[in-house]
Coordinates of C-alpha atoms in Angstrom, one line a residue:
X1158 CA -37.9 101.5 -59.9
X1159 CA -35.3 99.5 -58.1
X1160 CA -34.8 101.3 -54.8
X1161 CA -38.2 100.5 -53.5
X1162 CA -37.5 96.5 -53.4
X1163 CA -34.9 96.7 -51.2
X1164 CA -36.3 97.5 -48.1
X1165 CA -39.1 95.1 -48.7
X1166 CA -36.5 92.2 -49.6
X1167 CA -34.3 93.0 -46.5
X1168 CA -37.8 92.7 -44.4
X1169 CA -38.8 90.3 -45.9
X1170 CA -35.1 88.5 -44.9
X1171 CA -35.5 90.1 -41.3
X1172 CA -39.0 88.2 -40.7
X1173 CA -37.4 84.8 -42.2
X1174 CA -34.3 85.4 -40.0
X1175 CA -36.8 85.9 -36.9
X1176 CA -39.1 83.1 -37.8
X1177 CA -36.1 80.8 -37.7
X1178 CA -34.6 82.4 -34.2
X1179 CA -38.0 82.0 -33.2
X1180 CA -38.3 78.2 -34.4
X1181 CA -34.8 77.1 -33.0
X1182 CA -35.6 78.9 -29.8
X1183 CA -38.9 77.3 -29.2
X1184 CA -37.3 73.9 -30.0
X1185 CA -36.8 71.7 -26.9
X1186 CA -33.8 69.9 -28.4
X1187 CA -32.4 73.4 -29.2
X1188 CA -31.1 75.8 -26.2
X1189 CA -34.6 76.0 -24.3
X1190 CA -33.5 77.6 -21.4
X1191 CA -33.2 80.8 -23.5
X1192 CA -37.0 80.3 -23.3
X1193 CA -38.3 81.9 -20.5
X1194 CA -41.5 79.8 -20.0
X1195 CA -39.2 76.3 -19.3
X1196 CA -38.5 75.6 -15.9
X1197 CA -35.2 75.5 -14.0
X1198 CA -34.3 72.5 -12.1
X1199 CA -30.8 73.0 -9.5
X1200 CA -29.0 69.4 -8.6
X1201 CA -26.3 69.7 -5.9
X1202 CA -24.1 67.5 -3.6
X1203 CA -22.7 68.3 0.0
X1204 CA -19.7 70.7 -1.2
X1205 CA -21.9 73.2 -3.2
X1206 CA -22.6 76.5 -1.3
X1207 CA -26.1 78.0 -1.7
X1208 CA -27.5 80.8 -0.7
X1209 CA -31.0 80.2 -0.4
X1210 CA -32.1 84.2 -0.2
X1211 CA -30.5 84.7 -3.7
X1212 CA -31.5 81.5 -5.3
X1213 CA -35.0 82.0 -4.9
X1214 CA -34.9 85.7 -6.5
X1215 CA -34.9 83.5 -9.8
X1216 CA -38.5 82.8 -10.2
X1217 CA -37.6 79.8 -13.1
X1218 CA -36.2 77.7 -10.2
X1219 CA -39.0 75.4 -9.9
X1220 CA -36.7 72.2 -8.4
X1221 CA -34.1 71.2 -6.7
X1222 CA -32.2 67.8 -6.4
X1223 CA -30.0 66.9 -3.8
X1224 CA -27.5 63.8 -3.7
X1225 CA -28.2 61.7 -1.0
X1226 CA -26.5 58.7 -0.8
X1227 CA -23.1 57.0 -2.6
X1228 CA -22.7 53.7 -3.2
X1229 CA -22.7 51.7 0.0
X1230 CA -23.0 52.6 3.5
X1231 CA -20.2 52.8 5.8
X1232 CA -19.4 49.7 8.2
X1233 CA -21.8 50.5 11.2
X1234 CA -18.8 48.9 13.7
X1235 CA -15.2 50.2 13.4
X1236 CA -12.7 47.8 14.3
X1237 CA -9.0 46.0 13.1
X1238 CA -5.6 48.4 13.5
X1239 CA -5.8 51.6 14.8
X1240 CA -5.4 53.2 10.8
X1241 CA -8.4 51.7 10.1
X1242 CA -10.6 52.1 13.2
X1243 CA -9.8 56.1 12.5
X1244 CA -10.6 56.0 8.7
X1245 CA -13.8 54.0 9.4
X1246 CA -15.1 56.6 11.9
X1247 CA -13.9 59.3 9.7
X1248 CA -16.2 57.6 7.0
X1249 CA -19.3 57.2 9.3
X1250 CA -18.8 60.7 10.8
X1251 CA -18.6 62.3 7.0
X1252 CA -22.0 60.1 6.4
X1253 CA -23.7 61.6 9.3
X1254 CA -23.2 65.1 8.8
X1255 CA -24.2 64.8 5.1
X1256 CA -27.3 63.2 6.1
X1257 CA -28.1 65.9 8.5
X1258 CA -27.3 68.4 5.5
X1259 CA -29.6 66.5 3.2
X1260 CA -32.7 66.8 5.4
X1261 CA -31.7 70.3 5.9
X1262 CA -31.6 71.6 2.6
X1263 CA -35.0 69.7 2.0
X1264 CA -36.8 71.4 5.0
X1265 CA -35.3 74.9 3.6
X1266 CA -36.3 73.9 -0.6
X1267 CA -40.0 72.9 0.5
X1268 CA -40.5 75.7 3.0
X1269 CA -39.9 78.1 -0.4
X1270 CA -41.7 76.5 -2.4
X1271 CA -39.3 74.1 -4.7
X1272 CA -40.0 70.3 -5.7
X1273 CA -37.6 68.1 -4.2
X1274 CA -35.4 65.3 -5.7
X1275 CA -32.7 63.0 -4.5
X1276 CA -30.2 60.7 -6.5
X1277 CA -28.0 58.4 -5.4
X1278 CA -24.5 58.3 -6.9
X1279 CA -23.9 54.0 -8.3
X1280 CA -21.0 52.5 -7.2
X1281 CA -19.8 48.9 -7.8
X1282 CA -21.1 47.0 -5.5
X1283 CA -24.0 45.0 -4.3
X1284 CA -26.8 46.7 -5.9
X1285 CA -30.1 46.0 -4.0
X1286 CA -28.1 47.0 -0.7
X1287 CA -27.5 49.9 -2.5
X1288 CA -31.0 51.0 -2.9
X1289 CA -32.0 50.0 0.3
X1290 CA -29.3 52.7 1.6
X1291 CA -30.6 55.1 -0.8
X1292 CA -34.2 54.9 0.2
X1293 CA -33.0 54.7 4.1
X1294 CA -31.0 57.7 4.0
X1295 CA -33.6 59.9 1.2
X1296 CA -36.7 58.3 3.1
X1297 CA -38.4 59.7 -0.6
X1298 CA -42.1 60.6 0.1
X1299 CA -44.9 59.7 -2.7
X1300 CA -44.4 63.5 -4.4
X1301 CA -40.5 63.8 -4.3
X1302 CA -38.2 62.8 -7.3
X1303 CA -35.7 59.6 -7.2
X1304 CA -33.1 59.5 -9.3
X1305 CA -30.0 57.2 -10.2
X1306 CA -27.1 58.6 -11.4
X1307 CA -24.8 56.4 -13.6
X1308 CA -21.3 58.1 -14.3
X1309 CA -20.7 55.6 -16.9
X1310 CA -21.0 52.2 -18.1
X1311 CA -17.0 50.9 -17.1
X1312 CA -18.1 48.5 -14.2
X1313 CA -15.1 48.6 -12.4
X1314 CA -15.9 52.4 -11.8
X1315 CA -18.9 52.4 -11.4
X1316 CA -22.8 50.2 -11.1
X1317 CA -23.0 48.0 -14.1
X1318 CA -25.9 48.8 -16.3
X1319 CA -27.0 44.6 -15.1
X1320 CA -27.1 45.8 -11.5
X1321 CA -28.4 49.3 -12.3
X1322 CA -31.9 47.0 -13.5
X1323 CA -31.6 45.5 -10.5
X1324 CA -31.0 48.7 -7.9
X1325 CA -34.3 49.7 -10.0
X1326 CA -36.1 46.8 -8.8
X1327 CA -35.3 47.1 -5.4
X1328 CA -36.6 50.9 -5.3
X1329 CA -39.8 49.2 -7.1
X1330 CA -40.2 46.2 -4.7
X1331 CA -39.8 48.7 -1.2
X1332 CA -41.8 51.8 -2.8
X1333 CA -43.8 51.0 -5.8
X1334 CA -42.6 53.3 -8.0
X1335 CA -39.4 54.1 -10.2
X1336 CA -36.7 56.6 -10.3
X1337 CA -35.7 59.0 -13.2
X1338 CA -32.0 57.4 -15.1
X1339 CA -29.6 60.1 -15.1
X1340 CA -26.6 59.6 -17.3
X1341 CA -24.5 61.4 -20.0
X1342 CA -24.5 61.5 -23.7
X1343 CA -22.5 58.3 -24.3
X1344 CA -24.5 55.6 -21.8
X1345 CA -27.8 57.0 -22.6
X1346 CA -27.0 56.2 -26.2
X1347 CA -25.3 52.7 -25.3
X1348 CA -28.4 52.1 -23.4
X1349 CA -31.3 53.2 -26.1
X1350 CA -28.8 51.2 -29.0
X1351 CA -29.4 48.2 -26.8
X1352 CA -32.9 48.9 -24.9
X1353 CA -34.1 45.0 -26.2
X1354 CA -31.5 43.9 -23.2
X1355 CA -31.8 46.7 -20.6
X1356 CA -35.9 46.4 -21.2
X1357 CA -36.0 48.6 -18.0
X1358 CA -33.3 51.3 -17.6
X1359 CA -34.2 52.1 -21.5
X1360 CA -38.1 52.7 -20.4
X1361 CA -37.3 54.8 -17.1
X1362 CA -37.4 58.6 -17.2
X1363 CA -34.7 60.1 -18.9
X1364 CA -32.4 62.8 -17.3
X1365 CA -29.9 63.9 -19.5
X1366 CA -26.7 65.3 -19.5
X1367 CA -24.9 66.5 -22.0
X1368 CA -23.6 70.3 -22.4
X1369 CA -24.0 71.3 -26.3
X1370 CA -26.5 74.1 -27.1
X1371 CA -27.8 71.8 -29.7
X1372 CA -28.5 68.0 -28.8
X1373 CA -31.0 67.2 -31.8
X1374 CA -28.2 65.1 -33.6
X1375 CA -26.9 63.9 -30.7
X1376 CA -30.4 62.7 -28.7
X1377 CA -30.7 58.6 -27.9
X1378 CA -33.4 57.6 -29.9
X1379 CA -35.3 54.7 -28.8
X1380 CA -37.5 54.1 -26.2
X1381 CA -36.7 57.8 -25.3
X1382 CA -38.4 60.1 -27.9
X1383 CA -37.6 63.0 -25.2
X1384 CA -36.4 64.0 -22.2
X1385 CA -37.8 64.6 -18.5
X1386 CA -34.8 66.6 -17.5
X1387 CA -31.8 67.8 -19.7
X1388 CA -28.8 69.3 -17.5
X1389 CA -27.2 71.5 -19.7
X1390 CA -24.9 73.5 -17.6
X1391 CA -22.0 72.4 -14.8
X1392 CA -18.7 72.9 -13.9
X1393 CA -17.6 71.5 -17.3
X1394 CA -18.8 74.5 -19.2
X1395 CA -19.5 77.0 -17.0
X1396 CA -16.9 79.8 -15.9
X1397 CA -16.3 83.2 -14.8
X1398 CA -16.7 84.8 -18.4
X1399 CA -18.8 82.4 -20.0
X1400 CA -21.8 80.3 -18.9
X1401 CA -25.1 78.7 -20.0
X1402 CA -27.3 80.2 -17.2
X1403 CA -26.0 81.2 -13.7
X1404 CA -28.0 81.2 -10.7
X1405 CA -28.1 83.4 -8.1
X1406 CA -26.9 82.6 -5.2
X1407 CA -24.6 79.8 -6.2
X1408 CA -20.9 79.7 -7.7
X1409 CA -20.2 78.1 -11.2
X1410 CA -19.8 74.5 -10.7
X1411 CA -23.6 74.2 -9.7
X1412 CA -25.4 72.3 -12.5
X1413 CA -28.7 73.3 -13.9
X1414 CA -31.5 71.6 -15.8
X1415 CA -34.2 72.7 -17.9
X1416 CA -37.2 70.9 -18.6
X1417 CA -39.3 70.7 -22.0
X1418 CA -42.8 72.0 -20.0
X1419 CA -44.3 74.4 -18.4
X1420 CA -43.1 74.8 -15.0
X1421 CA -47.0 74.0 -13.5
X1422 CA -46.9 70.8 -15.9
X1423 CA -43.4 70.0 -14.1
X1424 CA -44.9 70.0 -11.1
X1425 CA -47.4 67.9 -12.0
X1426 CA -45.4 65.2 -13.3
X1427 CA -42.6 66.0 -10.9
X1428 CA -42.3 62.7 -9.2
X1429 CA -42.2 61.1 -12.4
X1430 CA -42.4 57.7 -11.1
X1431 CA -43.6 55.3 -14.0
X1432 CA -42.2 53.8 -16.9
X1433 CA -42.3 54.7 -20.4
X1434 CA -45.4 52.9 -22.7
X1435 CA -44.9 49.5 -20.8
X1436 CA -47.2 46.5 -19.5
X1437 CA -47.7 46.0 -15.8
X1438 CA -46.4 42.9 -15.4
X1439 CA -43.5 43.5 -17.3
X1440 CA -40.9 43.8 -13.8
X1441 CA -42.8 40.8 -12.4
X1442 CA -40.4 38.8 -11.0
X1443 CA -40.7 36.0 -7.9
X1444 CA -38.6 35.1 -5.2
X1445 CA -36.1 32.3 -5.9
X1446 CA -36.6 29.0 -3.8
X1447 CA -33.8 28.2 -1.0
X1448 CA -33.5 25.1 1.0
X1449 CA -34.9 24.8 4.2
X1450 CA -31.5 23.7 5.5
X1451 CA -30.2 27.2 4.3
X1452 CA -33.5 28.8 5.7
X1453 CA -33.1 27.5 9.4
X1454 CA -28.8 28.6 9.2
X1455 CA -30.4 32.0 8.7
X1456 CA -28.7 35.2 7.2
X1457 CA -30.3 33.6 4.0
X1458 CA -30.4 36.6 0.7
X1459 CA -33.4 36.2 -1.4
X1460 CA -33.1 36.4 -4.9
X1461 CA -35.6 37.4 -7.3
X1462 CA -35.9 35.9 -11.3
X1463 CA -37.6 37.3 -13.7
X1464 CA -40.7 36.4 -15.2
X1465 CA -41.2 35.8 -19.1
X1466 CA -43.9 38.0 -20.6
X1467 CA -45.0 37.9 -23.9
X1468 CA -43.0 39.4 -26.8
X1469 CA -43.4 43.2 -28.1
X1470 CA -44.5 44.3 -31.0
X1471 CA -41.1 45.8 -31.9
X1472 CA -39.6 42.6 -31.0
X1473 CA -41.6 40.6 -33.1
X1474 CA -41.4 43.2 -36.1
X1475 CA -37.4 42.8 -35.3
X1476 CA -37.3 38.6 -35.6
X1477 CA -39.7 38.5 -38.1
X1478 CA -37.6 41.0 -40.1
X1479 CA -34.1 39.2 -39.4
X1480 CA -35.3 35.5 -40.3
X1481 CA -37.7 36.1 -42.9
X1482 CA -35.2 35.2 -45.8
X1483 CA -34.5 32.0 -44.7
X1484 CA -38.3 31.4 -43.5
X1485 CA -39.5 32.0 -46.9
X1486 CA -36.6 30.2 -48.9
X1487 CA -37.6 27.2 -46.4
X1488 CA -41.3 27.2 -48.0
X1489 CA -39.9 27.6 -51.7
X1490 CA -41.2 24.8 -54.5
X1491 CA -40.2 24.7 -57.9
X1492 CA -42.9 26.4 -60.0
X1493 CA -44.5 23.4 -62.7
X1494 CA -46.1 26.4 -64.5
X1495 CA -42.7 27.7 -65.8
X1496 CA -41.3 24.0 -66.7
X1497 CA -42.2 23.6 -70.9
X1498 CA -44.5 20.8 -71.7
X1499 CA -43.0 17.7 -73.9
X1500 CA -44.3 14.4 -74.2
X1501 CA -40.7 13.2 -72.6
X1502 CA -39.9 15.4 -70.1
X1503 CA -38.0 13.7 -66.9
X1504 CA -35.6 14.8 -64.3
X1505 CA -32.7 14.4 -67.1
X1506 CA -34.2 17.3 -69.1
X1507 CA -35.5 19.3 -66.6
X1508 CA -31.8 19.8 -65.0
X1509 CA -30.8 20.2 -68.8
X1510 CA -33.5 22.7 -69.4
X1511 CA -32.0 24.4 -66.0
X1512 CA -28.7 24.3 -67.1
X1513 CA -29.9 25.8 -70.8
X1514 CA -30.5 29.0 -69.0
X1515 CA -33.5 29.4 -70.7
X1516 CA -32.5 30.3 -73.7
X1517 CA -33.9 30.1 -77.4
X1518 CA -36.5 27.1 -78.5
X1519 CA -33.6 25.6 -80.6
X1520 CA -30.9 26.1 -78.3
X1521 CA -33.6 23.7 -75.5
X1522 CA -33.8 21.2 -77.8
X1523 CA -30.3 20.7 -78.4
X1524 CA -29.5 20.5 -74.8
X1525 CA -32.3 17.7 -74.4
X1526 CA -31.1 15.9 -77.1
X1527 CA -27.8 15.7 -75.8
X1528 CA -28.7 14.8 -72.3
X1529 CA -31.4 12.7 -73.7
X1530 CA -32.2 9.5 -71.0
X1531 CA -32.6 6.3 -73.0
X1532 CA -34.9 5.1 -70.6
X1533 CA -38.1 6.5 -70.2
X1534 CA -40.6 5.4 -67.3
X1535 CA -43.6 6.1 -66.2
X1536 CA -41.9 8.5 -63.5
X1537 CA -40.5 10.6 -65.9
X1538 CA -42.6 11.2 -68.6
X1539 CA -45.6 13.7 -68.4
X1540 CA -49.2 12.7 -68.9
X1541 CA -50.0 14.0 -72.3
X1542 CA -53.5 14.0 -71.0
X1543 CA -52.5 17.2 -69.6
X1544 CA -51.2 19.2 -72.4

């Protein structure tokens, strides 16, 4: 009578085992590139080979973002000993013939169909220069991606997350729209644990890097309840026998992203250029005064300051939850209820009744009687009219 339940139970383990491979598959947070229906999204930089042909056999490809600029541009003029004059032209020549690459590899991407990005690499450095060499060397149309990559947040390496805020508002002031954060595991969380002081780099888009087939542990909550992009393959854990996902046409240092959509909602969203759930005016910001000594000298760098806007909810909720102890304990009065009414009942035997600790009726009456004031006035008596 036995024999026939085994089969059923092992079924019945088979269909809980595939409901589960099914669930974890489906999840976002959870290897989704094994899912067929998310998009593919390449990124590359000047020293990645692609064949173009091959690439596009791969009909989950749906993006591809090129690096465009790093850090500052080179020094138009070259000049000072001959060592330098040679490095300087060797720099601007490099600069060129990247540029020319760039707008190369976005004729050949948009010719086959592909969305096109650009990032700039962050550098230390003065940060609104930055974005102005960004934007001249990308020259982003309305429908393309920006994106800022941050390596990490040591600011002697590279952009500190202070001037990141303010690369952003550059890119806002000249185009009117934002670009996507890209950063690793480690800043994104730094930046969500303290999003009340970078109010803007924790509300851009997030494009996130970190290469673990499971990131629901590991994912920055805050701000970011998801990601735009998640690269989960690069160089860093892809090989010749093992790899995430390879693309054709490309060797195994190229990185690949995957997005949590469909690949005609990533094309709808591509550019992704707003913010995440925040006021208008919440980047306002107006140019600082200078002197019209400084003015007429010329080569004069405006500065822009920040304009207050009212507080959030969560930053209220946050105050309000911090200081509420000591508000409340400022508002606190003894309760007259709770004192015990006697005809001669004063200051004396109310700190005696305190000190009593409340204990039995006889025990009260022997600590007023000890600490019994001779001298009874008017202000420390009760009105027995009251009783």
């Amino acid at each position: 009578m036995k024999k026939p339940a085994r089969p059923l139970r092992r079924l019945a383990l088979l269909a809980a085992a595939v409901a589960l491979g099914t669930a974890a598959k489906a999840s976002d947070f959870s290897e989704p590139w094994k899912n067929a229906d998310r998009p593919l999204v390449i990124d590359a930089y000047e020293y990645n080979s692609i064949d173009w042909q091959q690439l596009v056999t791969d009909k989950r490809i749906a993006g591809f973002i090129n690096k465009a600029s790093d850090g500052l541009p080179p020094p138009y003029f070259c000049f000072g000993a001959e060592a330098d004059v040679k490095l300087c032209k060797a720099q601007w020549k490099r600069y060129a013939v990247t540029r020319e690459l760039f707008q190369t590899r976005k004729v050949v991407a948009k010719a086959l169909g592909l969305k096109w990005g650009a990032y700039h690499l962050a550098r230390p450095g003065n940060p609104v220069e930055q974005a102005n060499n960004f934007i001249d060397f990308a020259e982003p149309a309305p429908d393309e991606l920006m994106a800022l990559d941050i390596e990490g947040i040591d600011p002697t390496q590279w952009m500190s997350l202070e001037d990141a805020e303010e690369f952003v508002r550059q890119v806002h002031r000249r185009l009117g729209r934002f670009p996507v954060l890209y950063v690793n595991g480690k800043t994104a969380q730094y930046i969500a644990d303290n999003r009340y002081q970078y109010r803007l780099l924790s509300r851009l888009p997030l494009w996130y890097a970190r290469y673990k087939p499971d990131i629901d542990v590991h994912f920055p909550m805050g701000n970011w309840q998801g990601y735009a992009l998640w690269q989960f393959s690069a160089h860093t854990n892809c090989g010749r026998f093992r790899c995430p996902y390879r693309v054709p046409g490309t060797r195994n240092d190229i990185d690949v992203s995957v997005a949590p959509m469909s690949a005609d909602e990533l094309r709808r969203q591509w550019s992704f250029g707003g913010l995440l759930d925040v006021p208008a005016d919440y980047l306002a910001s107006i140019p600082v005064p200078v002197s019209r000594q400084a003015a007429l000298a010329g080569k004069v760098t405006i500065t822009y300051a920040d304009v207050a806007t009212p507080p959030t909810v969560e930053e209220m909720v946050a105050v309000l939850g911090a200081r509420w102890e000591k508000f409340r304990d400022g508002f606190r009065m003894p309760v007259v209820k709770t004192v015990p009414r006697r005809a001669s009942f004063g200051i004396v035997q109310y700190v005696a009744w305190k000190r009593s600790g409340q204990r039995t009726p006889e025990q009260i009456d022997a600590a007023f009687a000890a600490a019994a004031d001779p001298v009874s006035t008017a202000s420390t008596a009760l009105d027995s009219a009251r009783r």
